[in-house]
Amino acid sequence: RIETRISTVTGDIDWLRKEHPQWPGLQSIVEIESIRELKDKKEEEKRYYISSLFPDAKRILEATRQHWGVENRLHWVLDVCFGDDQSRIRKGNAPGNIAVIRKCALNLLQKIKQGRPRSSIKRLRKLAGWDVGFLDVVLSTQF
């Protein structure tokens, strides 16, 4: 797979600042073009952002890559270890509340995992469900 990302940035946004005074830190508008080539298939996508960063195309491209890398890793872990994509919780405040609880549990398990490098998050989660003593250890973990 070959991936190419092209970042185009402008700081000429006085018109946008006038239109949206509620965004006092606005510095730039960004276009990131992603081109993915895999065998015979080519996909192109453009994403647009407003940013509080100085209009530096290289720095903004790196920042967006880091942001999405963190997001993708977090969502992958939540899906694999907690079955996030299979959840049927959809009404009212429940989805947001469960998301907070899952992320808190993930943070606690990641802290425990530092002392048990050979154990997976999924295994530690199951162990906490099976062993009340281990659950107490997880819930009393200090950051």
Coordinates of N, CA, C and O in Angstrom, one line a residue:
R1 N 0.8 -1.2 0.0 CA 0.0 0.0 0.0 C 0.9 1.2 0.0 O 1.8 1.3 0.8
I2 N 0.6 2.2 -0.8 CA 1.3 3.4 -0.9 C 0.3 4.5 -0.5 O -0.8 4.7 -1.0
E3 N 0.7 5.3 0.5 CA -0.1 6.4 1.0 C 0.6 7.7 0.8 O 1.8 7.8 1.2
T4 N -0.1 8.7 0.2 CA 0.5 10.0 0.1 C -0.4 11.0 0.7 O -1.7 10.9 0.5
R5 N 0.1 11.9 1.5 CA -0.7 13.0 2.1 C -0.1 14.3 1.7 O 1.1 14.5 1.8
I6 N -1.0 15.2 1.2 CA -0.5 16.5 0.8 C -1.3 17.5 1.7 O -2.5 17.5 1.7
S7 N -0.6 18.4 2.3 CA -1.2 19.4 3.2 C -1.1 20.8 2.5 O 0.0 21.2 2.1
T8 N -2.2 21.5 2.4 CA -2.3 22.8 1.9 C -2.8 23.7 3.0 O -3.9 23.4 3.6
V9 N -2.1 24.8 3.4 CA -2.6 25.6 4.5 C -2.5 27.1 4.1 O -1.7 27.5 3.3
T10 N -3.5 27.8 4.6 CA -3.5 29.3 4.4 C -3.8 30.0 5.7 O -4.5 29.5 6.5
G11 N -3.1 31.1 5.8 CA -3.3 32.0 7.0 C -4.1 33.2 6.6 O -4.3 34.1 7.4
D12 N -4.5 33.3 5.3 CA -5.2 34.5 4.8 C -6.7 34.3 5.1 O -7.5 33.9 4.3
I13 N -7.1 34.5 6.4 CA -8.4 34.2 6.8 C -9.1 35.3 7.6 O -10.0 35.1 8.4
D14 N -8.7 36.5 7.3 CA -9.4 37.7 8.0 C -10.9 37.6 7.8 O -11.6 38.0 8.7
W15 N -11.3 37.2 6.6 CA -12.8 37.1 6.3 C -13.5 36.1 7.3 O -14.6 36.4 7.7
L16 N -12.8 35.0 7.6 CA -13.3 34.0 8.5 C -13.4 34.5 9.9 O -14.3 34.3 10.7
R17 N -12.3 35.2 10.3 CA -12.3 35.8 11.7 C -13.4 36.8 11.9 O -14.0 36.8 12.9
K18 N -13.7 37.6 10.9 CA -14.8 38.6 11.0 C -16.1 37.9 11.0 O -17.0 38.3 11.8
E19 N -16.3 36.8 10.3 CA -17.5 36.0 10.2 C -17.7 35.2 11.5 O -18.9 35.0 11.9
H20 N -16.6 34.8 12.2 CA -16.7 34.0 13.5 C -15.9 34.6 14.6 O -14.8 34.0 14.9
P21 N -16.3 35.7 15.2 CA -15.5 36.3 16.3 C -15.4 35.4 17.5 O -14.5 35.6 18.4
Q22 N -16.3 34.4 17.6 CA -16.3 33.5 18.7 C -15.1 32.5 18.7 O -14.8 31.7 19.6
W23 N -14.3 32.5 17.6 CA -13.1 31.7 17.4 C -11.8 32.6 17.5 O -11.2 32.8 16.5
P24 N -11.5 33.1 18.7 CA -10.4 34.1 18.8 C -9.0 33.6 18.4 O -8.2 34.3 17.9
G25 N -8.8 32.3 18.6 CA -7.4 31.8 18.3 C -7.2 31.2 16.9 O -6.2 30.7 16.6
L26 N -8.2 31.4 16.0 CA -8.1 30.9 14.7 C -6.9 31.5 13.9 O -6.8 32.7 13.8
Q27 N -6.1 30.6 13.4 CA -4.9 31.0 12.7 C -4.9 30.5 11.2 O -4.2 31.2 10.4
S28 N -5.5 29.4 10.9 CA -5.3 28.8 9.6 C -6.5 27.9 9.1 O -7.3 27.5 10.0
I29 N -6.6 27.7 7.8 CA -7.5 26.7 7.2 C -6.6 25.7 6.6 O -5.6 26.1 5.9
V30 N -7.0 24.4 6.7 CA -6.1 23.4 6.2 C -6.9 22.4 5.3 O -8.1 22.1 5.6
E31 N -6.3 22.0 4.3 CA -6.8 20.9 3.4 C -5.7 19.8 3.4 O -4.6 20.1 3.1
I32 N -6.2 18.6 3.7 CA -5.3 17.5 3.7 C -5.8 16.5 2.6 O -7.0 16.0 2.8
E33 N -5.1 16.3 1.6 CA -5.5 15.3 0.6 C -4.7 14.0 0.8 O -3.5 14.0 0.9
S34 N -5.5 12.9 0.9 CA -4.9 11.6 1.1 C -5.1 10.8 -0.1 O -6.3 10.7 -0.7
I35 N -4.1 10.2 -0.6 CA -4.2 9.3 -1.8 C -3.6 7.9 -1.3 O -2.5 7.8 -0.9
R36 N -4.5 6.9 -1.5 CA -4.1 5.5 -1.1 C -4.1 4.7 -2.4 O -5.1 4.6 -3.1
E37 N -3.0 4.0 -2.6 CA -2.9 3.1 -3.8 C -2.7 1.7 -3.3 O -1.7 1.4 -2.5
L38 N -3.5 0.7 -3.7 CA -3.4 -0.7 -3.3 C -3.7 -1.5 -4.5 O -4.8 -1.5 -5.0
K39 N -2.7 -2.2 -5.0 CA -2.8 -2.9 -6.3 C -3.4 -2.1 -7.4 O -2.8 -1.1 -7.8
D40 N -4.6 -2.4 -7.9 CA -5.2 -1.7 -9.0 C -6.1 -0.6 -8.5 O -6.7 0.1 -9.3
K41 N -6.3 -0.5 -7.2 CA -7.2 0.5 -6.7 C -6.6 1.7 -6.2 O -5.5 1.7 -5.5
K42 N -7.2 2.9 -6.5 CA -6.7 4.2 -6.0 C -7.8 4.9 -5.3 O -8.9 5.1 -6.0
E43 N -7.6 5.4 -4.1 CA -8.6 6.1 -3.4 C -8.1 7.5 -3.0 O -7.0 7.6 -2.6
E44 N -8.9 8.5 -3.3 CA -8.5 9.9 -2.9 C -9.6 10.5 -2.0 O -10.7 10.3 -2.2
E45 N -9.1 11.3 -1.0 CA -10.0 11.9 -0.1 C -9.4 13.2 0.3 O -8.2 13.3 0.5
K46 N -10.3 14.2 0.5 CA -9.8 15.5 1.0 C -10.6 15.8 2.3 O -11.8 15.6 2.4
R47 N -9.8 16.3 3.3 CA -10.4 16.7 4.6 C -10.0 18.1 4.8 O -8.9 18.5 4.5
Y48 N -10.9 18.8 5.5 CA -10.7 20.3 5.7 C -10.8 20.5 7.2 O -11.6 19.9 7.9
Y49 N -9.9 21.4 7.7 CA -9.9 21.7 9.1 C -9.7 23.3 9.3 O -9.1 23.9 8.4
I50 N -10.2 23.8 10.4 CA -9.8 25.1 10.8 C -8.9 24.8 12.0 O -9.0 23.9 12.7
S51 N -7.9 25.7 12.2 CA -6.8 25.4 13.2 C -6.4 26.7 13.9 O -6.4 27.8 13.4
S52 N -5.9 26.4 15.1 CA -5.3 27.5 15.9 C -3.8 27.5 15.8 O -3.1 28.3 16.4
L53 N -3.3 26.6 14.9 CA -1.9 26.5 14.7 C -1.5 27.5 13.6 O -2.2 27.8 12.7
F54 N -0.2 28.0 13.7 CA 0.3 28.9 12.7 C 0.3 28.2 11.4 O 0.6 27.0 11.4
P55 N 0.1 28.8 10.3 CA 0.0 28.2 9.0 C 1.3 27.6 8.5 O 2.0 28.1 7.6
D56 N 1.7 26.4 9.0 CA 2.9 25.7 8.7 C 2.5 24.3 8.2 O 2.1 23.5 9.0
A57 N 2.5 24.1 6.9 CA 1.9 22.8 6.3 C 2.5 21.6 6.9 O 1.8 20.6 7.2
K58 N 3.8 21.6 7.0 CA 4.5 20.4 7.5 C 4.1 20.1 9.0 O 3.8 18.9 9.3
R59 N 4.1 21.1 9.8 CA 3.8 20.9 11.2 C 2.3 20.5 11.4 O 2.0 19.6 12.2
I60 N 1.4 21.1 10.6 CA 0.0 20.7 10.7 C -0.2 19.3 10.2 O -1.0 18.5 10.8
L61 N 0.4 18.9 9.2 CA 0.3 17.5 8.7 C 0.8 16.5 9.7 O 0.1 15.5 10.0
E62 N 1.9 16.8 10.4 CA 2.4 15.9 11.5 C 1.4 15.9 12.6 O 1.1 14.8 13.2
A63 N 0.8 17.0 13.0 CA -0.1 17.1 14.1 C -1.4 16.3 13.8 O -1.9 15.5 14.7
T64 N -1.9 16.3 12.6 CA -3.1 15.6 12.2 C -2.8 14.1 12.2 O -3.6 13.3 12.6
R65 N -1.6 13.7 11.7 CA -1.2 12.3 11.7 C -1.2 11.7 13.2 O -1.6 10.7 13.5
Q66 N -0.5 12.5 14.1 CA -0.4 12.1 15.5 C -1.8 12.0 16.1 O -2.1 11.0 16.8
H67 N -2.7 13.0 15.8 CA -4.0 12.9 16.4 C -4.8 11.7 16.0 O -5.4 11.0 16.8
W68 N -4.8 11.4 14.7 CA -5.6 10.3 14.2 C -4.9 9.0 14.6 O -5.6 8.0 14.8
G69 N -3.6 9.0 14.7 CA -3.0 7.7 15.2 C -3.4 7.4 16.6 O -3.8 6.2 16.9
V70 N -3.5 8.4 17.5 CA -4.0 8.2 18.9 C -5.4 7.8 18.8 O -5.8 6.8 19.5
E71 N -6.3 8.5 18.1 CA -7.7 8.1 18.0 C -7.9 6.7 17.5 O -8.7 5.9 18.1
N72 N -7.2 6.3 16.4 CA -7.4 5.0 15.9 C -6.9 3.9 16.8 O -7.6 2.9 17.0
R73 N -5.8 4.1 17.5 CA -5.3 3.1 18.5 C -6.3 3.0 19.7 O -6.6 1.9 20.1
L74 N -6.9 4.1 20.2 CA -7.8 4.1 21.3 C -9.1 3.3 20.8 O -9.6 2.4 21.6
H75 N -9.6 3.7 19.7 CA -10.9 3.0 19.2 C -10.7 1.5 19.0 O -11.5 0.7 19.2
W76 N -9.5 1.2 18.4 CA -9.2 -0.2 18.2 C -9.2 -1.0 19.5 O -9.8 -2.1 19.6
V77 N -8.5 -0.5 20.5 CA -8.5 -1.1 21.8 C -9.8 -1.2 22.4 O -10.2 -2.3 23.0
L78 N -10.6 -0.2 22.4 CA -12.0 -0.2 22.9 C -12.8 -1.2 22.2 O -13.6 -1.9 22.8
D79 N -12.7 -1.4 20.9 CA -13.5 -2.3 20.2 C -13.0 -3.8 20.5 O -13.8 -4.6 20.8
V80 N -11.7 -4.0 20.5 CA -11.2 -5.4 20.7 C -11.4 -5.8 22.1 O -11.8 -7.0 22.4
C81 N -11.1 -5.0 23.1 CA -11.1 -5.4 24.5 C -12.5 -5.2 25.1 O -12.8 -5.9 26.1
F82 N -13.3 -4.3 24.6 CA -14.6 -4.0 25.3 C -15.8 -4.3 24.4 O -16.9 -4.1 24.7
G83 N -15.5 -4.7 23.1 CA -16.6 -4.9 22.2 C -17.4 -3.7 21.9 O -18.6 -3.8 21.7
D84 N -16.8 -2.5 21.8 CA -17.4 -1.3 21.7 C -18.4 -1.2 20.4 O -19.5 -0.7 20.5
D85 N -17.9 -1.7 19.3 CA -18.7 -1.7 18.1 C -20.0 -2.6 18.2 O -20.9 -2.4 17.5
Q86 N -20.0 -3.6 19.1 CA -21.1 -4.5 19.2 C -22.1 -4.0 20.2 O -23.2 -4.6 20.4
S87 N -21.8 -2.9 20.9 CA -22.7 -2.4 21.9 C -24.1 -2.0 21.4 O -24.2 -1.4 20.3
R88 N -25.1 -2.3 22.1 CA -26.5 -2.0 21.6 C -27.0 -0.8 22.5 O -28.2 -0.5 22.4
I89 N -26.2 -0.2 23.2 CA -26.6 0.9 24.1 C -26.7 2.2 23.2 O -25.7 2.6 22.7
R90 N -28.0 2.7 23.1 CA -28.2 3.8 22.1 C -29.1 4.9 22.6 O -29.2 5.9 21.9
K91 N -29.7 4.8 23.7 CA -30.7 5.7 24.1 C -30.2 6.7 25.2 O -29.5 6.3 26.1
G92 N -30.7 7.9 25.1 CA -30.4 9.0 26.1 C -28.9 9.2 26.4 O -28.1 9.3 25.5
N93 N -28.6 9.3 27.7 CA -27.2 9.6 28.1 C -26.4 8.3 28.2 O -25.2 8.4 28.4
A94 N -27.0 7.2 28.0 CA -26.3 5.9 28.3 C -25.1 5.7 27.4 O -24.0 5.3 27.9
P95 N -25.1 6.0 26.1 CA -23.9 5.8 25.3 C -22.7 6.6 25.8 O -21.6 6.1 25.9
G96 N -22.9 7.9 26.2 CA -21.9 8.7 26.7 C -21.4 8.2 28.0 O -20.2 8.3 28.3
N97 N -22.3 7.8 28.9 CA -21.9 7.4 30.2 C -21.1 6.1 30.1 O -20.1 6.0 30.8
I98 N -21.5 5.2 29.3 CA -20.8 3.9 29.1 C -19.4 4.2 28.5 O -18.4 3.5 28.9
A99 N -19.3 5.1 27.6 CA -18.0 5.5 27.0 C -17.0 6.0 28.0 O -15.9 5.6 28.0
V100 N -17.5 6.8 29.0 CA -16.7 7.3 30.0 C -16.2 6.2 30.9 O -15.0 6.1 31.3
I101 N -17.1 5.3 31.3 CA -16.8 4.1 32.1 C -15.8 3.2 31.5 O -14.8 2.8 32.1
R102 N -16.0 2.9 30.2 CA -15.0 2.1 29.4 C -13.6 2.7 29.4 O -12.6 2.1 29.6
K103 N -13.6 4.0 29.2 CA -12.3 4.7 29.1 C -11.6 4.7 30.5 O -10.4 4.6 30.6
C104 N -12.4 4.9 31.5 CA -11.8 4.9 32.9 C -11.3 3.5 33.2 O -10.1 3.3 33.7
A105 N -12.0 2.4 32.8 CA -11.6 1.1 33.0 C -10.3 0.8 32.2 O -9.4 0.1 32.7
L106 N -10.3 1.3 31.0 CA -9.1 1.1 30.1 C -7.9 1.7 30.8 O -6.8 1.1 30.8
N107 N -8.0 2.9 31.3 CA -6.9 3.6 31.9 C -6.4 2.9 33.1 O -5.2 2.7 33.3
L108 N -7.3 2.3 33.9 CA -6.9 1.6 35.1 C -6.2 0.3 34.7 O -5.1 -0.1 35.2
L109 N -6.7 -0.4 33.7 CA -6.1 -1.7 33.2 C -4.7 -1.4 32.6 O -3.8 -2.2 32.7
Q110 N -4.6 -0.3 31.9 CA -3.3 0.0 31.3 C -2.3 0.3 32.4 O -1.1 0.0 32.2
K111 N -2.7 0.9 33.5 CA -1.8 1.2 34.6 C -1.4 -0.1 35.2 O -0.2 -0.3 35.5
I112 N -2.3 -1.1 35.4 CA -2.0 -2.4 35.9 C -1.1 -3.2 35.0 O -0.1 -3.8 35.4
K113 N -1.3 -3.0 33.7 CA -0.5 -3.7 32.7 C 1.0 -3.3 32.7 O 1.8 -4.1 32.3
Q114 N 1.3 -2.1 33.2 CA 2.7 -1.7 33.3 C 3.5 -2.7 34.1 O 4.7 -3.0 33.9
G115 N 2.8 -3.3 35.1 CA 3.5 -4.2 36.0 C 3.4 -5.7 35.5 O 4.0 -6.6 36.1
R116 N 2.6 -5.9 34.5 CA 2.4 -7.2 33.9 C 2.5 -7.1 32.4 O 1.5 -7.3 31.7
P117 N 3.6 -6.9 31.9 CA 3.8 -6.7 30.4 C 3.3 -7.8 29.5 O 3.0 -7.6 28.4
R118 N 3.3 -9.0 30.0 CA 2.9 -10.2 29.2 C 1.4 -10.4 29.2 O 0.9 -11.2 28.4
S119 N 0.6 -9.6 30.0 CA -0.8 -9.8 30.0 C -1.5 -8.8 29.1 O -1.1 -7.6 29.1
S120 N -2.5 -9.2 28.4 CA -3.2 -8.3 27.5 C -4.3 -7.5 28.3 O -4.7 -8.0 29.3
I121 N -4.7 -6.4 27.8 CA -5.8 -5.7 28.4 C -7.1 -6.5 28.4 O -7.8 -6.6 29.5
K122 N -7.3 -7.3 27.4 CA -8.5 -8.1 27.3 C -8.4 -9.2 28.5 O -9.4 -9.5 29.1
R123 N -7.3 -9.8 28.6 CA -7.1 -10.8 29.7 C -7.2 -10.2 31.1 O -7.9 -10.8 32.0
L124 N -6.7 -9.0 31.3 CA -6.8 -8.4 32.6 C -8.3 -8.0 32.9 O -8.7 -8.1 34.0
R125 N -9.0 -7.6 31.9 CA -10.4 -7.3 32.0 C -11.2 -8.5 32.4 O -12.0 -8.5 33.4
K126 N -10.9 -9.6 31.8 CA -11.6 -10.9 32.1 C -11.2 -11.3 33.6 O -12.1 -11.8 34.3
L127 N -10.0 -11.2 33.9 CA -9.5 -11.6 35.2 C -10.2 -10.7 36.3 O -10.7 -11.3 37.3
A128 N -10.4 -9.4 36.0 CA -11.2 -8.6 37.0 C -12.6 -9.0 37.1 O -13.2 -8.9 38.2
G129 N -13.2 -9.6 36.0 CA -14.5 -10.1 36.1 C -14.7 -11.4 36.9 O -15.7 -11.7 37.4
W130 N -13.6 -12.2 36.9 CA -13.6 -13.5 37.5 C -13.1 -13.5 39.0 O -13.5 -14.3 39.8
D131 N -12.2 -12.5 39.3 CA -11.6 -12.5 40.6 C -11.8 -11.2 41.3 O -11.3 -10.2 40.9
V132 N -12.7 -11.2 42.4 CA -13.0 -10.0 43.1 C -11.8 -9.4 43.7 O -11.7 -8.2 43.8
G133 N -10.8 -10.2 44.1 CA -9.6 -9.6 44.7 C -8.8 -8.8 43.7 O -8.3 -7.7 44.0
F134 N -8.7 -9.4 42.5 CA -8.0 -8.6 41.4 C -8.8 -7.4 41.0 O -8.3 -6.3 40.7
L135 N -10.2 -7.5 41.0 CA -11.0 -6.3 40.7 C -10.7 -5.2 41.8 O -10.6 -4.0 41.4
D136 N -10.6 -5.6 43.0 CA -10.2 -4.6 44.1 C -8.9 -3.9 43.8 O -8.7 -2.7 44.0
V137 N -7.9 -4.7 43.3 CA -6.6 -4.1 42.9 C -6.8 -3.1 41.8 O -6.2 -2.0 41.9
V138 N -7.6 -3.5 40.8 CA -7.8 -2.6 39.7 C -8.4 -1.3 40.1 O -8.0 -0.2 39.8
L139 N -9.5 -1.4 40.9 CA -10.3 -0.2 41.3 C -9.5 0.6 42.3 O -9.9 1.8 42.4
S140 N -8.6 0.1 43.0 CA -7.8 0.9 43.9 C -6.5 1.4 43.4 O -5.6 2.0 44.1
T141 N -6.3 1.2 42.1 CA -5.0 1.7 41.4 C -4.9 3.2 41.5 O -5.9 3.9 41.2
Q142 N -3.7 3.6 41.8 CA -3.4 5.1 41.9 C -2.7 5.5 40.6 O -1.9 4.8 40.1
F143 N -3.0 6.7 40.2 CA -2.3 7.2 39.0 C -1.2 8.1 39.5 O -1.1 8.7 40.4

